[in-house]
Amino acid sequence: MLAGATIPPELSVAASLLALGIGVIFHEVSHGWVANKLGDPTAKYAGRLSLNPIKHIDMWGTIIIPLLLIVSNAGFVFGWAKPVPVNYYNLKYGKWGPIIVALAGPATNFLILLLCGLLYRISPENTALPFLFLMIGLVNTILMLFNLVPIPPLDGSKILFLFLDKRPDIIARLEQYGMFILLGIIILLPGFLNQAVFVPAFMLTAAIMGVPLADLLQIL
């Protein structure tokens, strides 16, 4: 549908920001919503079950990093929202409770991808809608896969901790230094992030949208 299309830069930036906002807000709200269903109302009492963007702004992840990427012409926009507070001791199902809450975010991003795949197929051609749904789907796929990386504070770390439940010392160290490890991988090993997140994200998005991978890479 978009083969050979030329996307104006301003439309690409606007679509990226909208896609990022939708992805990170629904991701975080889903954590709080599932936590509330499992017995922890912390996010609810903090007003974090709202879809109001102001409630979820993180100075670095929502403002500074996306703006720096736009100004530097990085070719993509990425970021995150303020994490919702969760008291894991209030959750049902023992050690499985934190995992269910953690997976709620990536699962929501995947559902958004599926919805965008449907909307993309029924969108009228010669409008901005196909590109918009394509961008929202891609950004949500990237968020899903990135958050499944098993390094704290990402959601995938909760799955890793399930296998380390008898080694609280290792868990404590990972939680303490996880952010530095993650930043080190992003800065020093961009190839790993590319192969683990971005390449699969483009392939999955192309498959769900029914778009040839070459066309997806060309228009983005």
PDB file of C-alpha atoms in Angstrom:
ATOM      1  CA  MET A   1       0.000   0.000   0.000  1.00  0.00           C
ATOM      2  CA  LEU A   2       2.936   2.307   0.709  1.00  0.00           C
ATOM      3  CA  ALA A   3       5.409   1.025  -1.844  1.00  0.00           C
ATOM      4  CA  GLY A   4       7.285   3.921  -3.394  1.00  0.00           C
ATOM      5  CA  ALA A   5       5.616   6.459  -1.109  1.00  0.00           C
ATOM      6  CA  THR A   6       7.562   9.524  -0.012  1.00  0.00           C
ATOM      7  CA  ILE A   7       6.897  10.469   3.598  1.00  0.00           C
ATOM      8  CA  PRO A   8       7.474  14.136   4.563  1.00  0.00           C
ATOM      9  CA  PRO A   9       9.947  14.418   7.485  1.00  0.00           C
ATOM     10  CA  GLU A  10       7.513  16.401   9.613  1.00  0.00           C
ATOM     11  CA  LEU A  11       4.860  13.687   9.213  1.00  0.00           C
ATOM     12  CA  SER A  12       7.389  11.025  10.139  1.00  0.00           C
ATOM     13  CA  VAL A  13       8.395  12.877  13.324  1.00  0.00           C
ATOM     14  CA  ALA A  14       4.783  13.583  14.308  1.00  0.00           C
ATOM     15  CA  ALA A  15       3.783   9.958  13.713  1.00  0.00           C
ATOM     16  CA  SER A  16       6.795   8.725  15.693  1.00  0.00           C
ATOM     17  CA  LEU A  17       5.964  10.925  18.677  1.00  0.00           C
ATOM     18  CA  LEU A  18       2.301   9.916  18.609  1.00  0.00           C
ATOM     19  CA  ALA A  19       3.256   6.246  18.328  1.00  0.00           C
ATOM     20  CA  LEU A  20       5.715   6.543  21.209  1.00  0.00           C
ATOM     21  CA  GLY A  21       3.154   8.301  23.396  1.00  0.00           C
ATOM     22  CA  ILE A  22       0.509   5.664  22.734  1.00  0.00           C
ATOM     23  CA  GLY A  23       2.954   2.814  23.265  1.00  0.00           C
ATOM     24  CA  VAL A  24       4.544   3.899  26.532  1.00  0.00           C
ATOM     25  CA  ILE A  25       1.334   5.157  28.154  1.00  0.00           C
ATOM     26  CA  PHE A  26      -0.698   2.025  27.439  1.00  0.00           C
ATOM     27  CA  HIS A  27       2.319  -0.079  28.423  1.00  0.00           C
ATOM     28  CA  GLU A  28       2.588   1.517  31.859  1.00  0.00           C
ATOM     29  CA  VAL A  29      -1.159   1.745  32.495  1.00  0.00           C
ATOM     30  CA  SER A  30      -1.476  -1.968  31.770  1.00  0.00           C
ATOM     31  CA  HIS A  31       1.111  -2.717  34.473  1.00  0.00           C
ATOM     32  CA  GLY A  32      -0.902  -0.754  37.012  1.00  0.00           C
ATOM     33  CA  TRP A  33      -4.256  -2.134  35.861  1.00  0.00           C
ATOM     34  CA  VAL A  34      -3.127  -5.760  36.124  1.00  0.00           C
ATOM     35  CA  ALA A  35      -1.429  -5.089  39.466  1.00  0.00           C
ATOM     36  CA  ASN A  36      -4.697  -3.642  40.752  1.00  0.00           C
ATOM     37  CA  LYS A  37      -6.577  -6.734  39.571  1.00  0.00           C
ATOM     38  CA  LEU A  38      -4.036  -8.913  41.392  1.00  0.00           C
ATOM     39  CA  GLY A  39      -4.494  -7.093  44.682  1.00  0.00           C
ATOM     40  CA  ASP A  40      -2.149  -4.100  44.616  1.00  0.00           C
ATOM     41  CA  PRO A  41      -3.948  -0.731  44.297  1.00  0.00           C
ATOM     42  CA  THR A  42      -0.752   1.358  44.563  1.00  0.00           C
ATOM     43  CA  ALA A  43      -0.895   2.616  40.972  1.00  0.00           C
ATOM     44  CA  LYS A  44      -4.619   3.279  41.292  1.00  0.00           C
ATOM     45  CA  TYR A  45      -4.165   5.416  44.396  1.00  0.00           C
ATOM     46  CA  ALA A  46      -1.287   7.253  42.711  1.00  0.00           C
ATOM     47  CA  GLY A  47      -3.566   8.199  39.809  1.00  0.00           C
ATOM     48  CA  ARG A  48      -1.489   6.181  37.339  1.00  0.00           C
ATOM     49  CA  LEU A  49      -4.347   4.215  35.776  1.00  0.00           C
ATOM     50  CA  SER A  50      -5.258   7.338  33.815  1.00  0.00           C
ATOM     51  CA  LEU A  51      -4.507   7.718  30.097  1.00  0.00           C
ATOM     52  CA  ASN A  52      -3.733  11.401  30.706  1.00  0.00           C
ATOM     53  CA  PRO A  53      -0.196  11.826  29.271  1.00  0.00           C
ATOM     54  CA  ILE A  54       0.750  14.341  31.974  1.00  0.00           C
ATOM     55  CA  LYS A  55       0.449  11.607  34.607  1.00  0.00           C
ATOM     56  CA  HIS A  56       3.134   9.545  32.882  1.00  0.00           C
ATOM     57  CA  ILE A  57       5.756  12.109  31.863  1.00  0.00           C
ATOM     58  CA  ASP A  58       9.351  11.189  32.656  1.00  0.00           C
ATOM     59  CA  MET A  59      11.725  14.113  32.171  1.00  0.00           C
ATOM     60  CA  TRP A  60      14.391  12.045  30.454  1.00  0.00           C
ATOM     61  CA  GLY A  61      12.385   9.317  28.751  1.00  0.00           C
ATOM     62  CA  THR A  62       9.424  11.390  27.581  1.00  0.00           C
ATOM     63  CA  ILE A  63      11.019  14.763  26.829  1.00  0.00           C
ATOM     64  CA  ILE A  64      14.818  14.968  26.699  1.00  0.00           C
ATOM     65  CA  ILE A  65      15.745  11.720  24.915  1.00  0.00           C
ATOM     66  CA  PRO A  66      13.044  11.982  22.181  1.00  0.00           C
ATOM     67  CA  LEU A  67      13.951  15.640  21.537  1.00  0.00           C
ATOM     68  CA  LEU A  68      17.661  14.819  21.311  1.00  0.00           C
ATOM     69  CA  LEU A  69      16.918  12.063  18.796  1.00  0.00           C
ATOM     70  CA  ILE A  70      14.799  14.438  16.707  1.00  0.00           C
ATOM     71  CA  VAL A  71      17.380  17.248  16.766  1.00  0.00           C
ATOM     72  CA  SER A  72      20.219  14.863  15.916  1.00  0.00           C
ATOM     73  CA  ASN A  73      18.283  13.400  12.947  1.00  0.00           C
ATOM     74  CA  ALA A  74      18.757   9.931  14.375  1.00  0.00           C
ATOM     75  CA  GLY A  75      16.101   8.537  12.041  1.00  0.00           C
ATOM     76  CA  PHE A  76      13.944   7.191  14.858  1.00  0.00           C
ATOM     77  CA  VAL A  77      12.338   8.342  18.090  1.00  0.00           C
ATOM     78  CA  PHE A  78      12.506   6.305  21.262  1.00  0.00           C
ATOM     79  CA  GLY A  79      11.771   6.847  24.938  1.00  0.00           C
ATOM     80  CA  TRP A  80       9.799   5.687  27.934  1.00  0.00           C
ATOM     81  CA  ALA A  81       7.197   6.813  30.448  1.00  0.00           C
ATOM     82  CA  LYS A  82       7.492   7.099  34.210  1.00  0.00           C
ATOM     83  CA  PRO A  83       7.180   3.564  35.635  1.00  0.00           C
ATOM     84  CA  VAL A  84       3.990   2.902  37.579  1.00  0.00           C
ATOM     85  CA  PRO A  85       4.507   2.065  41.264  1.00  0.00           C
ATOM     86  CA  VAL A  86       3.811  -1.558  42.186  1.00  0.00           C
ATOM     87  CA  ASN A  87       4.050  -3.176  45.619  1.00  0.00           C
ATOM     88  CA  TYR A  88       4.824  -6.766  44.716  1.00  0.00           C
ATOM     89  CA  TYR A  89       4.113  -7.978  48.246  1.00  0.00           C
ATOM     90  CA  ASN A  90       0.413  -7.224  47.708  1.00  0.00           C
ATOM     91  CA  LEU A  91       0.091  -9.369  44.586  1.00  0.00           C
ATOM     92  CA  LYS A  92      -1.656 -12.716  44.354  1.00  0.00           C
ATOM     93  CA  TYR A  93      -0.101 -15.922  43.012  1.00  0.00           C
ATOM     94  CA  GLY A  94       3.221 -15.683  44.836  1.00  0.00           C
ATOM     95  CA  LYS A  95       6.271 -15.433  42.587  1.00  0.00           C
ATOM     96  CA  TRP A  96       4.064 -15.502  39.488  1.00  0.00           C
ATOM     97  CA  GLY A  97       2.335 -12.230  40.385  1.00  0.00           C
ATOM     98  CA  PRO A  98       5.271  -9.956  39.451  1.00  0.00           C
ATOM     99  CA  ILE A  99       5.752 -11.863  36.196  1.00  0.00           C
ATOM    100  CA  ILE A 100       2.096 -11.451  35.218  1.00  0.00           C
ATOM    101  CA  VAL A 101       2.302  -7.721  35.952  1.00  0.00           C
ATOM    102  CA  ALA A 102       5.583  -7.404  34.035  1.00  0.00           C
ATOM    103  CA  LEU A 103       4.264  -9.218  30.957  1.00  0.00           C
ATOM    104  CA  ALA A 104       1.136  -7.045  30.868  1.00  0.00           C
ATOM    105  CA  GLY A 105       3.131  -4.201  29.301  1.00  0.00           C
ATOM    106  CA  PRO A 106       4.661  -6.113  26.369  1.00  0.00           C
ATOM    107  CA  ALA A 107       1.370  -7.989  25.861  1.00  0.00           C
ATOM    108  CA  THR A 108      -0.438  -4.672  25.513  1.00  0.00           C
ATOM    109  CA  ASN A 109       2.111  -3.470  22.965  1.00  0.00           C
ATOM    110  CA  PHE A 110       1.534  -6.669  20.982  1.00  0.00           C
ATOM    111  CA  LEU A 111      -2.240  -6.169  21.032  1.00  0.00           C
ATOM    112  CA  ILE A 112      -1.740  -2.625  19.737  1.00  0.00           C
ATOM    113  CA  LEU A 113       0.403  -4.060  16.931  1.00  0.00           C
ATOM    114  CA  LEU A 114      -2.372  -6.498  15.976  1.00  0.00           C
ATOM    115  CA  LEU A 115      -4.972  -3.716  16.039  1.00  0.00           C
ATOM    116  CA  CYS A 116      -2.772  -1.528  13.849  1.00  0.00           C
ATOM    117  CA  GLY A 117      -2.348  -4.426  11.440  1.00  0.00           C
ATOM    118  CA  LEU A 118      -6.118  -4.569  11.017  1.00  0.00           C
ATOM    119  CA  LEU A 119      -6.537  -0.793  10.740  1.00  0.00           C
ATOM    120  CA  TYR A 120      -3.696  -0.596   8.225  1.00  0.00           C
ATOM    121  CA  ARG A 121      -5.458  -3.036   5.932  1.00  0.00           C
ATOM    122  CA  ILE A 122      -8.757  -1.127   5.951  1.00  0.00           C
ATOM    123  CA  SER A 123      -7.310   2.398   5.824  1.00  0.00           C
ATOM    124  CA  PRO A 124      -8.037   4.442   2.698  1.00  0.00           C
ATOM    125  CA  GLU A 125      -5.079   4.818   0.372  1.00  0.00           C
ATOM    126  CA  ASN A 126      -3.621   8.220  -0.505  1.00  0.00           C
ATOM    127  CA  THR A 127      -4.019   9.359   3.109  1.00  0.00           C
ATOM    128  CA  ALA A 128      -1.627   9.516   6.050  1.00  0.00           C
ATOM    129  CA  LEU A 129      -3.528   6.808   7.936  1.00  0.00           C
ATOM    130  CA  PRO A 130      -1.677   3.755   6.559  1.00  0.00           C
ATOM    131  CA  PHE A 131       1.689   5.283   7.475  1.00  0.00           C
ATOM    132  CA  LEU A 132       0.397   6.316  10.901  1.00  0.00           C
ATOM    133  CA  PHE A 133      -0.830   2.816  11.762  1.00  0.00           C
ATOM    134  CA  LEU A 134       2.391   1.353  10.388  1.00  0.00           C
ATOM    135  CA  MET A 135       4.468   3.611  12.624  1.00  0.00           C
ATOM    136  CA  ILE A 136       2.343   2.935  15.714  1.00  0.00           C
ATOM    137  CA  GLY A 137       2.639  -0.784  15.079  1.00  0.00           C
ATOM    138  CA  LEU A 138       6.415  -0.656  14.598  1.00  0.00           C
ATOM    139  CA  VAL A 139       7.084   1.457  17.684  1.00  0.00           C
ATOM    140  CA  ASN A 140       4.933  -0.838  19.813  1.00  0.00           C
ATOM    141  CA  THR A 141       6.799  -3.868  18.472  1.00  0.00           C
ATOM    142  CA  ILE A 142      10.119  -2.251  19.395  1.00  0.00           C
ATOM    143  CA  LEU A 143       8.810  -1.414  22.874  1.00  0.00           C
ATOM    144  CA  MET A 144       7.574  -4.978  23.338  1.00  0.00           C
ATOM    145  CA  LEU A 145      10.851  -6.634  22.357  1.00  0.00           C
ATOM    146  CA  PHE A 146      13.054  -4.092  24.132  1.00  0.00           C
ATOM    147  CA  ASN A 147      11.167  -4.534  27.394  1.00  0.00           C
ATOM    148  CA  LEU A 148      11.550  -8.314  27.159  1.00  0.00           C
ATOM    149  CA  VAL A 149      15.351  -8.008  27.401  1.00  0.00           C
ATOM    150  CA  PRO A 150      16.103  -9.724  30.762  1.00  0.00           C
ATOM    151  CA  ILE A 151      17.994  -6.841  32.370  1.00  0.00           C
ATOM    152  CA  PRO A 152      16.583  -4.683  35.203  1.00  0.00           C
ATOM    153  CA  PRO A 153      14.633  -2.467  35.169  1.00  0.00           C
ATOM    154  CA  LEU A 154      13.082  -3.951  32.001  1.00  0.00           C
ATOM    155  CA  ASP A 155      10.094  -6.286  32.233  1.00  0.00           C
ATOM    156  CA  GLY A 156      12.078  -9.279  31.020  1.00  0.00           C
ATOM    157  CA  SER A 157      14.137  -9.202  34.214  1.00  0.00           C
ATOM    158  CA  LYS A 158      11.126 -10.456  36.186  1.00  0.00           C
ATOM    159  CA  ILE A 159      11.180 -13.637  34.100  1.00  0.00           C
ATOM    160  CA  LEU A 160      14.919 -14.008  34.720  1.00  0.00           C
ATOM    161  CA  PHE A 161      14.385 -13.572  38.458  1.00  0.00           C
ATOM    162  CA  LEU A 162      11.975 -16.512  38.428  1.00  0.00           C
ATOM    163  CA  PHE A 163      14.959 -18.764  37.714  1.00  0.00           C
ATOM    164  CA  LEU A 164      17.138 -16.972  40.269  1.00  0.00           C
ATOM    165  CA  ASP A 165      14.695 -17.145  43.182  1.00  0.00           C
ATOM    166  CA  LYS A 166      17.243 -19.108  45.224  1.00  0.00           C
ATOM    167  CA  ARG A 167      19.974 -16.538  44.557  1.00  0.00           C
ATOM    168  CA  PRO A 168      18.741 -13.268  46.092  1.00  0.00           C
ATOM    169  CA  ASP A 169      22.336 -12.009  46.095  1.00  0.00           C
ATOM    170  CA  ILE A 170      22.483 -12.123  42.296  1.00  0.00           C
ATOM    171  CA  ILE A 171      19.050 -10.518  42.011  1.00  0.00           C
ATOM    172  CA  ALA A 172      20.121  -7.697  44.332  1.00  0.00           C
ATOM    173  CA  ARG A 173      23.250  -7.008  42.281  1.00  0.00           C
ATOM    174  CA  LEU A 174      21.353  -7.069  39.012  1.00  0.00           C
ATOM    175  CA  GLU A 175      18.779  -4.637  40.382  1.00  0.00           C
ATOM    176  CA  GLN A 176      21.568  -2.381  41.642  1.00  0.00           C
ATOM    177  CA  TYR A 177      23.631  -2.329  38.458  1.00  0.00           C
ATOM    178  CA  GLY A 178      21.045  -3.274  35.841  1.00  0.00           C
ATOM    179  CA  MET A 179      20.631   0.235  34.462  1.00  0.00           C
ATOM    180  CA  PHE A 180      24.389   0.608  33.993  1.00  0.00           C
ATOM    181  CA  ILE A 181      24.549  -2.781  32.260  1.00  0.00           C
ATOM    182  CA  LEU A 182      21.690  -1.762  29.983  1.00  0.00           C
ATOM    183  CA  LEU A 183      23.274   1.586  29.117  1.00  0.00           C
ATOM    184  CA  GLY A 184      26.573  -0.181  28.457  1.00  0.00           C
ATOM    185  CA  ILE A 185      24.902  -2.541  25.995  1.00  0.00           C
ATOM    186  CA  ILE A 186      23.114   0.324  24.239  1.00  0.00           C
ATOM    187  CA  ILE A 187      26.297   2.409  23.924  1.00  0.00           C
ATOM    188  CA  LEU A 188      29.002  -0.228  23.493  1.00  0.00           C
ATOM    189  CA  LEU A 189      27.095  -3.069  21.820  1.00  0.00           C
ATOM    190  CA  PRO A 190      24.615  -1.439  19.431  1.00  0.00           C
ATOM    191  CA  GLY A 191      24.892  -4.458  17.164  1.00  0.00           C
ATOM    192  CA  PHE A 192      23.425  -6.673  19.882  1.00  0.00           C
ATOM    193  CA  LEU A 193      20.464  -4.346  20.334  1.00  0.00           C
ATOM    194  CA  ASN A 194      19.993  -4.201  16.594  1.00  0.00           C
ATOM    195  CA  GLN A 195      19.918  -7.990  16.236  1.00  0.00           C
ATOM    196  CA  ALA A 196      17.906  -8.642  19.407  1.00  0.00           C
ATOM    197  CA  VAL A 197      15.315  -5.874  19.050  1.00  0.00           C
ATOM    198  CA  PHE A 198      15.255  -3.810  15.871  1.00  0.00           C
ATOM    199  CA  VAL A 199      15.707  -6.499  13.215  1.00  0.00           C
ATOM    200  CA  PRO A 200      13.043  -8.801  14.751  1.00  0.00           C
ATOM    201  CA  ALA A 201      10.777  -5.770  15.283  1.00  0.00           C
ATOM    202  CA  PHE A 202      10.889  -4.802  11.614  1.00  0.00           C
ATOM    203  CA  MET A 203      10.377  -8.402  10.509  1.00  0.00           C
ATOM    204  CA  LEU A 204       7.418  -8.964  12.853  1.00  0.00           C
ATOM    205  CA  THR A 205       5.815  -5.636  11.960  1.00  0.00           C
ATOM    206  CA  ALA A 206       6.160  -6.355   8.247  1.00  0.00           C
ATOM    207  CA  ALA A 207       4.582  -9.787   8.727  1.00  0.00           C
ATOM    208  CA  ILE A 208       1.639  -8.501  10.784  1.00  0.00           C
ATOM    209  CA  MET A 209       1.004  -5.571   8.451  1.00  0.00           C
ATOM    210  CA  GLY A 210       1.386  -7.664   5.322  1.00  0.00           C
ATOM    211  CA  VAL A 211       4.046  -5.290   4.006  1.00  0.00           C
ATOM    212  CA  PRO A 212       7.220  -6.468   2.237  1.00  0.00           C
ATOM    213  CA  LEU A 213      10.161  -5.905   4.564  1.00  0.00           C
ATOM    214  CA  ALA A 214      12.028  -3.977   1.863  1.00  0.00           C
ATOM    215  CA  ASP A 215       9.099  -1.547   1.506  1.00  0.00           C
ATOM    216  CA  LEU A 216       8.927  -1.048   5.270  1.00  0.00           C
ATOM    217  CA  LEU A 217      12.634  -0.227   5.446  1.00  0.00           C
ATOM    218  CA  GLN A 218      12.357   2.109   2.473  1.00  0.00           C
ATOM    219  CA  ILE A 219       9.538   4.293   3.770  1.00  0.00           C
ATOM    220  CA  LEU A 220      10.948   4.521   7.294  1.00  0.00           C
TER     221      LEU A 220
END
